[in-house]
Amino acid sequence: MNDGIINWNLDPVIYWITDSFPLKYYGLLFMTGILIAFQVEKRIYTKENIPVERLDKLFIYVIIGILLGARLGHCFFYDPAYYFQNPIEILLPIKKIGVSYKFIGFQGLASHGGTIGVLIALGIYCKKYKTNFWWLMDRIAIVAPIVGAFIRFGNFMNSEIYGKPTNGNWGIVFQRDDLIPRHPTQLYEAFSYLLIFGILMYTYKKTSSKKRNGLIFGICLVLIFLARFIIEFFKENQVGFENGMTINMGQILSIPFIIIGLILIFMKKSPVYNNV
C-alpha cells in the first residue's frame, strides 16, 4: 500500500452497554465538544463578571436547540418523503426493520438545521430572560466552532460524510464502505472550525464590547459556512437527489447564512447600528 494512503476501519461502537444500547465515539465526541465549549464560555462569563448561573440555563436551551434543529433539519432537508411516512423515527433513535423497531441512535443530524435550532432557542432565551440578543450571539459564536469540530471528528470515527476519491497516491480508505482513497473532508472541516475558533477569540479580545455587538456573530457565520461551501466540492453527496445538482444541498443551505453574516459585518459601519 502506498505510504500516502491511510486505511481506516475503526468500529464506531466503543462498548455495548446492553445488547441494544451502544456507546459510540460520535456521541462521546459530541458531548466532549459541548463540554469544552461550556468551559470556554464559562471563562468568558467570569471575565466579564456575569453570574455563571445564567450560563447553566443557557446551556439547556442550546442543547435542545442543537439536537432538535439538527435532527429536524436532516429529516426535512435531506429525506422528507421517508420521514413523513415514518414520523416516529424523527425524534426517537429507532428504525423500523421488518415489523419491529431497533435502537440505532440518531443517524442523521444536519448542521444547518442545528444552527437554525440554536438561533430559535436563543431567541426564546433572550425574550424570557431579557438578554440582548446580539450580545449573546457574539459570545455563543465564539464557542460554536468547537462543537462543530468535535461533531466532524465524530463523523470521521463513524466513517461517514467523507470526501470524493483523491485520484492520486494519497487519501484515506474508509474500509467500512469501500477500498477507494478519499478526501478526509470530516477532518478538513474539523480543523477549519478550530482555526475559526481561534480567529473569533482573537477578534473578541481585540475589539471593544460596543464594536463587537453582532460583529463576531457575523464573522462566525461567514467563515463557518464559507468553509462548509468550499469543502462540499470535495465531499460525496449525502443523498441521491444531489447528484444532478450543480451545487449540493449543503452549499445551497450555506448561502443564506453567508449573506446574513456579511450583512451583519457591513452593518457595523452604520452609527445607528453601533448604538443599538
PDB file of C-alpha atoms in Angstrom:
ATOM      1  CA  MET A   1       0.000   0.000   0.000  1.00  0.00           C
ATOM      2  CA  ASN A   2       1.283   3.473  -0.869  1.00  0.00           C
ATOM      3  CA  ASP A   3       2.757   5.414   2.060  1.00  0.00           C
ATOM      4  CA  GLY A   4       0.404   8.305   1.306  1.00  0.00           C
ATOM      5  CA  ILE A   5      -2.685   6.179   1.841  1.00  0.00           C
ATOM      6  CA  ILE A   6      -4.134   5.514   5.294  1.00  0.00           C
ATOM      7  CA  ASN A   7      -6.523   2.637   5.895  1.00  0.00           C
ATOM      8  CA  TRP A   8      -9.326   3.439   8.327  1.00  0.00           C
ATOM      9  CA  ASN A   9     -11.548   0.695   9.698  1.00  0.00           C
ATOM     10  CA  LEU A  10     -12.464   1.705  13.236  1.00  0.00           C
ATOM     11  CA  ASP A  11     -15.575   0.219  14.825  1.00  0.00           C
ATOM     12  CA  PRO A  12     -17.766   3.249  15.652  1.00  0.00           C
ATOM     13  CA  VAL A  13     -19.019   1.489  18.790  1.00  0.00           C
ATOM     14  CA  ILE A  14     -16.732   1.809  21.805  1.00  0.00           C
ATOM     15  CA  TYR A  15     -18.714  -0.517  24.047  1.00  0.00           C
ATOM     16  CA  TRP A  16     -22.098  -2.214  24.086  1.00  0.00           C
ATOM     17  CA  ILE A  17     -23.684  -1.148  27.367  1.00  0.00           C
ATOM     18  CA  THR A  18     -26.511  -3.592  26.668  1.00  0.00           C
ATOM     19  CA  ASP A  19     -27.282  -5.789  23.667  1.00  0.00           C
ATOM     20  CA  SER A  20     -29.253  -2.935  22.104  1.00  0.00           C
ATOM     21  CA  PHE A  21     -27.614   0.186  23.565  1.00  0.00           C
ATOM     22  CA  PRO A  22     -24.130   1.096  22.273  1.00  0.00           C
ATOM     23  CA  LEU A  23     -21.697   3.742  23.469  1.00  0.00           C
ATOM     24  CA  LYS A  24     -20.369   5.336  20.282  1.00  0.00           C
ATOM     25  CA  TYR A  25     -17.437   7.622  19.534  1.00  0.00           C
ATOM     26  CA  TYR A  26     -19.814  10.062  17.828  1.00  0.00           C
ATOM     27  CA  GLY A  27     -21.955  10.657  20.900  1.00  0.00           C
ATOM     28  CA  LEU A  28     -18.907  10.848  23.166  1.00  0.00           C
ATOM     29  CA  LEU A  29     -17.173  13.391  20.940  1.00  0.00           C
ATOM     30  CA  PHE A  30     -20.392  15.398  20.534  1.00  0.00           C
ATOM     31  CA  MET A  31     -20.718  15.762  24.300  1.00  0.00           C
ATOM     32  CA  THR A  32     -16.977  16.435  24.679  1.00  0.00           C
ATOM     33  CA  GLY A  33     -17.258  19.340  22.243  1.00  0.00           C
ATOM     34  CA  ILE A  34     -20.228  20.766  24.123  1.00  0.00           C
ATOM     35  CA  LEU A  35     -18.487  20.461  27.493  1.00  0.00           C
ATOM     36  CA  ILE A  36     -15.302  22.147  26.207  1.00  0.00           C
ATOM     37  CA  ALA A  37     -17.407  24.931  24.667  1.00  0.00           C
ATOM     38  CA  PHE A  38     -19.206  25.311  28.010  1.00  0.00           C
ATOM     39  CA  GLN A  39     -15.914  25.710  29.881  1.00  0.00           C
ATOM     40  CA  VAL A  40     -14.649  28.332  27.407  1.00  0.00           C
ATOM     41  CA  GLU A  41     -17.957  30.193  27.674  1.00  0.00           C
ATOM     42  CA  LYS A  42     -17.729  29.993  31.453  1.00  0.00           C
ATOM     43  CA  ARG A  43     -14.347  31.743  31.339  1.00  0.00           C
ATOM     44  CA  ILE A  44     -15.818  34.486  29.171  1.00  0.00           C
ATOM     45  CA  TYR A  45     -18.693  34.988  31.625  1.00  0.00           C
ATOM     46  CA  THR A  46     -16.288  35.056  34.567  1.00  0.00           C
ATOM     47  CA  LYS A  47     -14.014  37.568  32.799  1.00  0.00           C
ATOM     48  CA  GLU A  48     -16.988  39.872  32.186  1.00  0.00           C
ATOM     49  CA  ASN A  49     -18.272  39.435  35.768  1.00  0.00           C
ATOM     50  CA  ILE A  50     -21.504  37.811  34.621  1.00  0.00           C
ATOM     51  CA  PRO A  51     -23.155  35.318  37.023  1.00  0.00           C
ATOM     52  CA  VAL A  52     -22.320  31.810  35.810  1.00  0.00           C
ATOM     53  CA  GLU A  53     -25.777  30.668  36.927  1.00  0.00           C
ATOM     54  CA  ARG A  54     -27.158  32.306  33.782  1.00  0.00           C
ATOM     55  CA  LEU A  55     -24.905  30.057  31.694  1.00  0.00           C
ATOM     56  CA  ASP A  56     -26.374  26.904  33.234  1.00  0.00           C
ATOM     57  CA  LYS A  57     -29.832  27.869  31.975  1.00  0.00           C
ATOM     58  CA  LEU A  58     -28.441  28.935  28.601  1.00  0.00           C
ATOM     59  CA  PHE A  59     -26.690  25.568  28.268  1.00  0.00           C
ATOM     60  CA  ILE A  60     -30.033  23.731  28.399  1.00  0.00           C
ATOM     61  CA  TYR A  61     -31.551  25.954  25.686  1.00  0.00           C
ATOM     62  CA  VAL A  62     -28.518  25.451  23.424  1.00  0.00           C
ATOM     63  CA  ILE A  63     -28.538  21.640  23.803  1.00  0.00           C
ATOM     64  CA  ILE A  64     -32.242  21.410  22.990  1.00  0.00           C
ATOM     65  CA  GLY A  65     -31.863  23.810  20.063  1.00  0.00           C
ATOM     66  CA  ILE A  66     -28.916  21.900  18.570  1.00  0.00           C
ATOM     67  CA  LEU A  67     -30.453  18.454  18.869  1.00  0.00           C
ATOM     68  CA  LEU A  68     -33.961  19.355  17.713  1.00  0.00           C
ATOM     69  CA  GLY A  69     -32.778  21.639  14.930  1.00  0.00           C
ATOM     70  CA  ALA A  70     -30.101  19.277  13.635  1.00  0.00           C
ATOM     71  CA  ARG A  71     -32.438  16.291  13.651  1.00  0.00           C
ATOM     72  CA  LEU A  72     -35.390  18.071  12.041  1.00  0.00           C
ATOM     73  CA  GLY A  73     -33.020  19.673   9.530  1.00  0.00           C
ATOM     74  CA  HIS A  74     -31.723  16.293   8.405  1.00  0.00           C
ATOM     75  CA  CYS A  75     -35.208  14.793   8.147  1.00  0.00           C
ATOM     76  CA  PHE A  76     -36.797  17.672   6.235  1.00  0.00           C
ATOM     77  CA  PHE A  77     -33.837  18.873   4.135  1.00  0.00           C
ATOM     78  CA  TYR A  78     -32.459  15.530   3.002  1.00  0.00           C
ATOM     79  CA  ASP A  79     -35.134  12.825   3.183  1.00  0.00           C
ATOM     80  CA  PRO A  80     -38.600  14.308   3.843  1.00  0.00           C
ATOM     81  CA  ALA A  81     -40.515  11.615   1.952  1.00  0.00           C
ATOM     82  CA  TYR A  82     -39.180   8.811   4.157  1.00  0.00           C
ATOM     83  CA  TYR A  83     -39.724  10.612   7.455  1.00  0.00           C
ATOM     84  CA  PHE A  84     -43.226  11.743   6.578  1.00  0.00           C
ATOM     85  CA  GLN A  85     -44.010   8.048   6.185  1.00  0.00           C
ATOM     86  CA  ASN A  86     -42.127   7.145   9.381  1.00  0.00           C
ATOM     87  CA  PRO A  87     -42.639  10.156  11.687  1.00  0.00           C
ATOM     88  CA  ILE A  88     -41.861   8.213  14.862  1.00  0.00           C
ATOM     89  CA  GLU A  89     -38.235   7.932  13.701  1.00  0.00           C
ATOM     90  CA  ILE A  90     -37.791  11.709  13.555  1.00  0.00           C
ATOM     91  CA  LEU A  91     -37.416  12.257  17.293  1.00  0.00           C
ATOM     92  CA  LEU A  92     -36.770   8.730  18.535  1.00  0.00           C
ATOM     93  CA  PRO A  93     -33.402   6.960  17.991  1.00  0.00           C
ATOM     94  CA  ILE A  94     -35.018   3.918  16.388  1.00  0.00           C
ATOM     95  CA  LYS A  95     -35.513   2.476  12.931  1.00  0.00           C
ATOM     96  CA  LYS A  96     -38.154   0.111  11.629  1.00  0.00           C
ATOM     97  CA  ILE A  97     -36.565  -3.126  10.461  1.00  0.00           C
ATOM     98  CA  GLY A  98     -39.119  -5.589   9.179  1.00  0.00           C
ATOM     99  CA  VAL A  99     -42.093  -5.446  11.539  1.00  0.00           C
ATOM    100  CA  SER A 100     -40.202  -4.266  14.632  1.00  0.00           C
ATOM    101  CA  TYR A 101     -38.168  -1.256  15.701  1.00  0.00           C
ATOM    102  CA  LYS A 102     -34.496  -1.340  16.674  1.00  0.00           C
ATOM    103  CA  PHE A 103     -32.463   1.220  18.618  1.00  0.00           C
ATOM    104  CA  ILE A 104     -29.785   2.643  16.282  1.00  0.00           C
ATOM    105  CA  GLY A 105     -29.127   6.098  17.744  1.00  0.00           C
ATOM    106  CA  PHE A 106     -29.752   9.275  15.787  1.00  0.00           C
ATOM    107  CA  GLN A 107     -28.210   8.618  12.376  1.00  0.00           C
ATOM    108  CA  GLY A 108     -28.620  11.942  10.645  1.00  0.00           C
ATOM    109  CA  LEU A 109     -28.009  15.417  12.061  1.00  0.00           C
ATOM    110  CA  ALA A 110     -27.815  18.466   9.777  1.00  0.00           C
ATOM    111  CA  SER A 111     -25.531  21.308  10.861  1.00  0.00           C
ATOM    112  CA  HIS A 112     -27.683  23.896   9.061  1.00  0.00           C
ATOM    113  CA  GLY A 113     -30.732  22.695  10.972  1.00  0.00           C
ATOM    114  CA  GLY A 114     -28.742  22.783  14.192  1.00  0.00           C
ATOM    115  CA  THR A 115     -27.809  26.414  13.521  1.00  0.00           C
ATOM    116  CA  ILE A 116     -31.439  27.359  12.937  1.00  0.00           C
ATOM    117  CA  GLY A 117     -32.475  25.450  16.057  1.00  0.00           C
ATOM    118  CA  VAL A 118     -29.924  27.256  18.209  1.00  0.00           C
ATOM    119  CA  LEU A 119     -30.959  30.659  16.853  1.00  0.00           C
ATOM    120  CA  ILE A 120     -34.600  29.973  17.709  1.00  0.00           C
ATOM    121  CA  ALA A 121     -33.706  28.620  21.151  1.00  0.00           C
ATOM    122  CA  LEU A 122     -31.525  31.643  21.909  1.00  0.00           C
ATOM    123  CA  GLY A 123     -34.249  33.998  20.726  1.00  0.00           C
ATOM    124  CA  ILE A 124     -36.637  32.383  23.206  1.00  0.00           C
ATOM    125  CA  TYR A 125     -33.977  32.561  25.933  1.00  0.00           C
ATOM    126  CA  CYS A 126     -33.309  36.260  25.304  1.00  0.00           C
ATOM    127  CA  LYS A 127     -37.003  37.093  25.425  1.00  0.00           C
ATOM    128  CA  LYS A 128     -37.594  35.145  28.633  1.00  0.00           C
ATOM    129  CA  TYR A 129     -34.518  36.417  30.485  1.00  0.00           C
ATOM    130  CA  LYS A 130     -34.434  39.893  28.901  1.00  0.00           C
ATOM    131  CA  THR A 131     -30.950  39.463  27.408  1.00  0.00           C
ATOM    132  CA  ASN A 132     -29.574  41.451  24.468  1.00  0.00           C
ATOM    133  CA  PHE A 133     -29.703  39.065  21.505  1.00  0.00           C
ATOM    134  CA  TRP A 134     -26.610  40.368  19.694  1.00  0.00           C
ATOM    135  CA  TRP A 135     -24.554  40.431  22.893  1.00  0.00           C
ATOM    136  CA  LEU A 136     -25.414  36.793  23.493  1.00  0.00           C
ATOM    137  CA  MET A 137     -24.887  35.706  19.875  1.00  0.00           C
ATOM    138  CA  ASP A 138     -21.374  37.134  19.837  1.00  0.00           C
ATOM    139  CA  ARG A 139     -20.401  35.018  22.829  1.00  0.00           C
ATOM    140  CA  ILE A 140     -22.114  31.865  21.591  1.00  0.00           C
ATOM    141  CA  ALA A 141     -20.485  32.345  18.178  1.00  0.00           C
ATOM    142  CA  ILE A 142     -17.015  32.122  19.744  1.00  0.00           C
ATOM    143  CA  VAL A 143     -17.529  28.588  21.041  1.00  0.00           C
ATOM    144  CA  ALA A 144     -19.854  27.241  18.326  1.00  0.00           C
ATOM    145  CA  PRO A 145     -16.948  26.144  16.068  1.00  0.00           C
ATOM    146  CA  ILE A 146     -15.605  23.964  18.889  1.00  0.00           C
ATOM    147  CA  VAL A 147     -18.809  21.932  18.902  1.00  0.00           C
ATOM    148  CA  GLY A 148     -18.800  21.760  15.103  1.00  0.00           C
ATOM    149  CA  ALA A 149     -15.205  20.470  15.087  1.00  0.00           C
ATOM    150  CA  PHE A 150     -15.932  17.648  17.524  1.00  0.00           C
ATOM    151  CA  ILE A 151     -19.050  16.650  15.589  1.00  0.00           C
ATOM    152  CA  ARG A 152     -16.887  16.256  12.489  1.00  0.00           C
ATOM    153  CA  PHE A 153     -14.335  14.235  14.474  1.00  0.00           C
ATOM    154  CA  GLY A 154     -17.271  12.002  15.380  1.00  0.00           C
ATOM    155  CA  ASN A 155     -18.223  11.703  11.706  1.00  0.00           C
ATOM    156  CA  PHE A 156     -14.661  10.609  10.989  1.00  0.00           C
ATOM    157  CA  MET A 157     -14.891   7.916  13.648  1.00  0.00           C
ATOM    158  CA  ASN A 158     -18.126   6.747  12.019  1.00  0.00           C
ATOM    159  CA  SER A 159     -16.502   6.652   8.545  1.00  0.00           C
ATOM    160  CA  GLU A 160     -19.298   8.901   7.252  1.00  0.00           C
ATOM    161  CA  ILE A 161     -19.641  12.194   5.368  1.00  0.00           C
ATOM    162  CA  TYR A 162     -16.324  11.505   3.680  1.00  0.00           C
ATOM    163  CA  GLY A 163     -14.915  13.002   0.505  1.00  0.00           C
ATOM    164  CA  LYS A 164     -14.652  12.120  -3.124  1.00  0.00           C
ATOM    165  CA  PRO A 165     -11.820   9.898  -4.446  1.00  0.00           C
ATOM    166  CA  THR A 166      -8.462  11.686  -4.462  1.00  0.00           C
ATOM    167  CA  ASN A 167      -7.467  10.109  -7.810  1.00  0.00           C
ATOM    168  CA  GLY A 168      -3.926  10.064  -6.569  1.00  0.00           C
ATOM    169  CA  ASN A 169      -1.473   8.209  -4.362  1.00  0.00           C
ATOM    170  CA  TRP A 170      -2.791   9.648  -1.128  1.00  0.00           C
ATOM    171  CA  GLY A 171      -6.012   9.783   0.884  1.00  0.00           C
ATOM    172  CA  ILE A 172      -7.880   7.760   3.479  1.00  0.00           C
ATOM    173  CA  VAL A 173      -9.538   4.453   2.662  1.00  0.00           C
ATOM    174  CA  PHE A 174     -12.731   4.119   4.694  1.00  0.00           C
ATOM    175  CA  GLN A 175     -12.732   0.345   4.596  1.00  0.00           C
ATOM    176  CA  ARG A 176     -16.160   0.007   6.151  1.00  0.00           C
ATOM    177  CA  ASP A 177     -17.570   1.289   2.837  1.00  0.00           C
ATOM    178  CA  ASP A 178     -15.054   0.670   0.045  1.00  0.00           C
ATOM    179  CA  LEU A 179     -11.350   0.487  -0.837  1.00  0.00           C
ATOM    180  CA  ILE A 180     -11.030   3.866  -2.568  1.00  0.00           C
ATOM    181  CA  PRO A 181      -8.617   6.548  -1.238  1.00  0.00           C
ATOM    182  CA  ARG A 182     -10.749   9.588  -0.432  1.00  0.00           C
ATOM    183  CA  HIS A 183     -10.511  13.146   0.847  1.00  0.00           C
ATOM    184  CA  PRO A 184     -10.982  13.114   4.665  1.00  0.00           C
ATOM    185  CA  THR A 185     -13.426  16.014   4.442  1.00  0.00           C
ATOM    186  CA  GLN A 186     -14.540  15.455   8.038  1.00  0.00           C
ATOM    187  CA  LEU A 187     -11.036  16.418   9.145  1.00  0.00           C
ATOM    188  CA  TYR A 188     -10.894  19.325   6.687  1.00  0.00           C
ATOM    189  CA  GLU A 189     -13.994  20.754   8.338  1.00  0.00           C
ATOM    190  CA  ALA A 190     -12.939  19.943  11.902  1.00  0.00           C
ATOM    191  CA  PHE A 191      -9.580  21.709  11.656  1.00  0.00           C
ATOM    192  CA  SER A 192     -11.145  24.614   9.724  1.00  0.00           C
ATOM    193  CA  TYR A 193     -13.579  25.108  12.609  1.00  0.00           C
ATOM    194  CA  LEU A 194     -10.801  25.050  15.196  1.00  0.00           C
ATOM    195  CA  LEU A 195      -8.949  27.717  13.182  1.00  0.00           C
ATOM    196  CA  ILE A 196     -12.150  29.784  13.026  1.00  0.00           C
ATOM    197  CA  PHE A 197     -12.488  29.460  16.818  1.00  0.00           C
ATOM    198  CA  GLY A 198      -9.009  30.970  17.146  1.00  0.00           C
ATOM    199  CA  ILE A 199      -9.912  33.842  14.799  1.00  0.00           C
ATOM    200  CA  LEU A 200     -13.117  34.596  16.703  1.00  0.00           C
ATOM    201  CA  MET A 201     -11.390  34.501  20.088  1.00  0.00           C
ATOM    202  CA  TYR A 202      -8.727  36.893  18.783  1.00  0.00           C
ATOM    203  CA  THR A 203     -11.436  39.233  17.451  1.00  0.00           C
ATOM    204  CA  TYR A 204     -13.232  39.105  20.811  1.00  0.00           C
ATOM    205  CA  LYS A 205     -10.082  40.079  22.693  1.00  0.00           C
ATOM    206  CA  LYS A 206      -9.103  42.863  20.276  1.00  0.00           C
ATOM    207  CA  THR A 207     -12.463  44.660  19.930  1.00  0.00           C
ATOM    208  CA  SER A 208     -14.466  46.609  22.465  1.00  0.00           C
ATOM    209  CA  SER A 209     -17.840  45.381  23.694  1.00  0.00           C
ATOM    210  CA  LYS A 210     -19.680  48.079  21.743  1.00  0.00           C
ATOM    211  CA  LYS A 211     -17.923  47.319  18.465  1.00  0.00           C
ATOM    212  CA  ARG A 212     -18.499  43.569  18.683  1.00  0.00           C
ATOM    213  CA  ASN A 213     -22.278  43.973  19.003  1.00  0.00           C
ATOM    214  CA  GLY A 214     -23.145  41.409  16.318  1.00  0.00           C
ATOM    215  CA  LEU A 215     -19.743  41.588  14.595  1.00  0.00           C
ATOM    216  CA  ILE A 216     -18.350  38.314  15.961  1.00  0.00           C
ATOM    217  CA  PHE A 217     -21.568  36.506  15.120  1.00  0.00           C
ATOM    218  CA  GLY A 218     -21.419  37.850  11.567  1.00  0.00           C
ATOM    219  CA  ILE A 219     -17.793  36.796  11.128  1.00  0.00           C
ATOM    220  CA  CYS A 220     -18.645  33.368  12.533  1.00  0.00           C
ATOM    221  CA  LEU A 221     -21.456  32.832  10.024  1.00  0.00           C
ATOM    222  CA  VAL A 222     -19.326  33.895   7.070  1.00  0.00           C
ATOM    223  CA  LEU A 223     -16.264  31.834   7.998  1.00  0.00           C
ATOM    224  CA  ILE A 224     -18.057  28.638   9.031  1.00  0.00           C
ATOM    225  CA  PHE A 225     -20.443  28.457   6.112  1.00  0.00           C
ATOM    226  CA  LEU A 226     -17.876  29.647   3.567  1.00  0.00           C
ATOM    227  CA  ALA A 227     -15.606  26.833   4.750  1.00  0.00           C
ATOM    228  CA  ARG A 228     -18.527  24.435   4.505  1.00  0.00           C
ATOM    229  CA  PHE A 229     -19.394  25.681   0.995  1.00  0.00           C
ATOM    230  CA  ILE A 230     -15.819  25.183  -0.257  1.00  0.00           C
ATOM    231  CA  ILE A 231     -15.267  21.787   1.376  1.00  0.00           C
ATOM    232  CA  GLU A 232     -18.529  20.484  -0.113  1.00  0.00           C
ATOM    233  CA  PHE A 233     -16.792  20.475  -3.526  1.00  0.00           C
ATOM    234  CA  PHE A 234     -14.558  17.677  -2.192  1.00  0.00           C
ATOM    235  CA  LYS A 235     -17.331  15.800  -0.396  1.00  0.00           C
ATOM    236  CA  GLU A 236     -19.526  12.972  -1.638  1.00  0.00           C
ATOM    237  CA  ASN A 237     -23.191  13.901  -1.883  1.00  0.00           C
ATOM    238  CA  GLN A 238     -25.183  12.693   1.100  1.00  0.00           C
ATOM    239  CA  VAL A 239     -28.378  11.791  -0.780  1.00  0.00           C
ATOM    240  CA  GLY A 240     -29.104  10.667  -4.324  1.00  0.00           C
ATOM    241  CA  PHE A 241     -31.116  13.689  -5.470  1.00  0.00           C
ATOM    242  CA  GLU A 242     -27.989  15.882  -5.115  1.00  0.00           C
ATOM    243  CA  ASN A 243     -26.191  14.052  -7.931  1.00  0.00           C
ATOM    244  CA  GLY A 244     -27.913  16.079 -10.636  1.00  0.00           C
ATOM    245  CA  MET A 245     -27.367  19.435  -8.924  1.00  0.00           C
ATOM    246  CA  THR A 246     -24.676  21.995  -9.803  1.00  0.00           C
ATOM    247  CA  ILE A 247     -24.143  22.691  -6.108  1.00  0.00           C
ATOM    248  CA  ASN A 248     -25.449  20.350  -3.442  1.00  0.00           C
ATOM    249  CA  MET A 249     -27.953  20.895  -0.653  1.00  0.00           C
ATOM    250  CA  GLY A 250     -25.264  21.689   1.904  1.00  0.00           C
ATOM    251  CA  GLN A 251     -23.962  24.504  -0.301  1.00  0.00           C
ATOM    252  CA  ILE A 252     -27.441  25.852  -1.061  1.00  0.00           C
ATOM    253  CA  LEU A 253     -28.247  25.961   2.658  1.00  0.00           C
ATOM    254  CA  SER A 254     -24.920  27.689   3.391  1.00  0.00           C
ATOM    255  CA  ILE A 255     -25.550  30.651   1.082  1.00  0.00           C
ATOM    256  CA  PRO A 256     -28.241  32.391   3.238  1.00  0.00           C
ATOM    257  CA  PHE A 257     -26.022  32.162   6.329  1.00  0.00           C
ATOM    258  CA  ILE A 258     -23.066  33.679   4.453  1.00  0.00           C
ATOM    259  CA  ILE A 259     -25.276  36.538   3.223  1.00  0.00           C
ATOM    260  CA  ILE A 260     -26.666  37.185   6.719  1.00  0.00           C
ATOM    261  CA  GLY A 261     -23.117  37.188   8.112  1.00  0.00           C
ATOM    262  CA  LEU A 262     -21.933  39.687   5.503  1.00  0.00           C
ATOM    263  CA  ILE A 263     -24.903  41.952   6.241  1.00  0.00           C
ATOM    264  CA  LEU A 264     -24.078  41.926   9.960  1.00  0.00           C
ATOM    265  CA  ILE A 265     -20.424  42.768   9.264  1.00  0.00           C
ATOM    266  CA  PHE A 266     -21.254  45.648   6.910  1.00  0.00           C
ATOM    267  CA  MET A 267     -23.911  46.966   9.278  1.00  0.00           C
ATOM    268  CA  LYS A 268     -21.139  47.649  11.775  1.00  0.00           C
ATOM    269  CA  LYS A 269     -20.231  50.654   9.629  1.00  0.00           C
ATOM    270  CA  SER A 270     -23.575  52.200  10.473  1.00  0.00           C
ATOM    271  CA  PRO A 271     -23.508  54.512  13.526  1.00  0.00           C
ATOM    272  CA  VAL A 272     -27.194  53.772  14.063  1.00  0.00           C
ATOM    273  CA  TYR A 273     -26.495  50.052  14.393  1.00  0.00           C
ATOM    274  CA  ASN A 274     -23.498  50.596  16.645  1.00  0.00           C
ATOM    275  CA  ASN A 275     -25.685  52.484  19.083  1.00  0.00           C
ATOM    276  CA  VAL A 276     -28.198  49.615  19.389  1.00  0.00           C
TER     277      VAL A 276
END
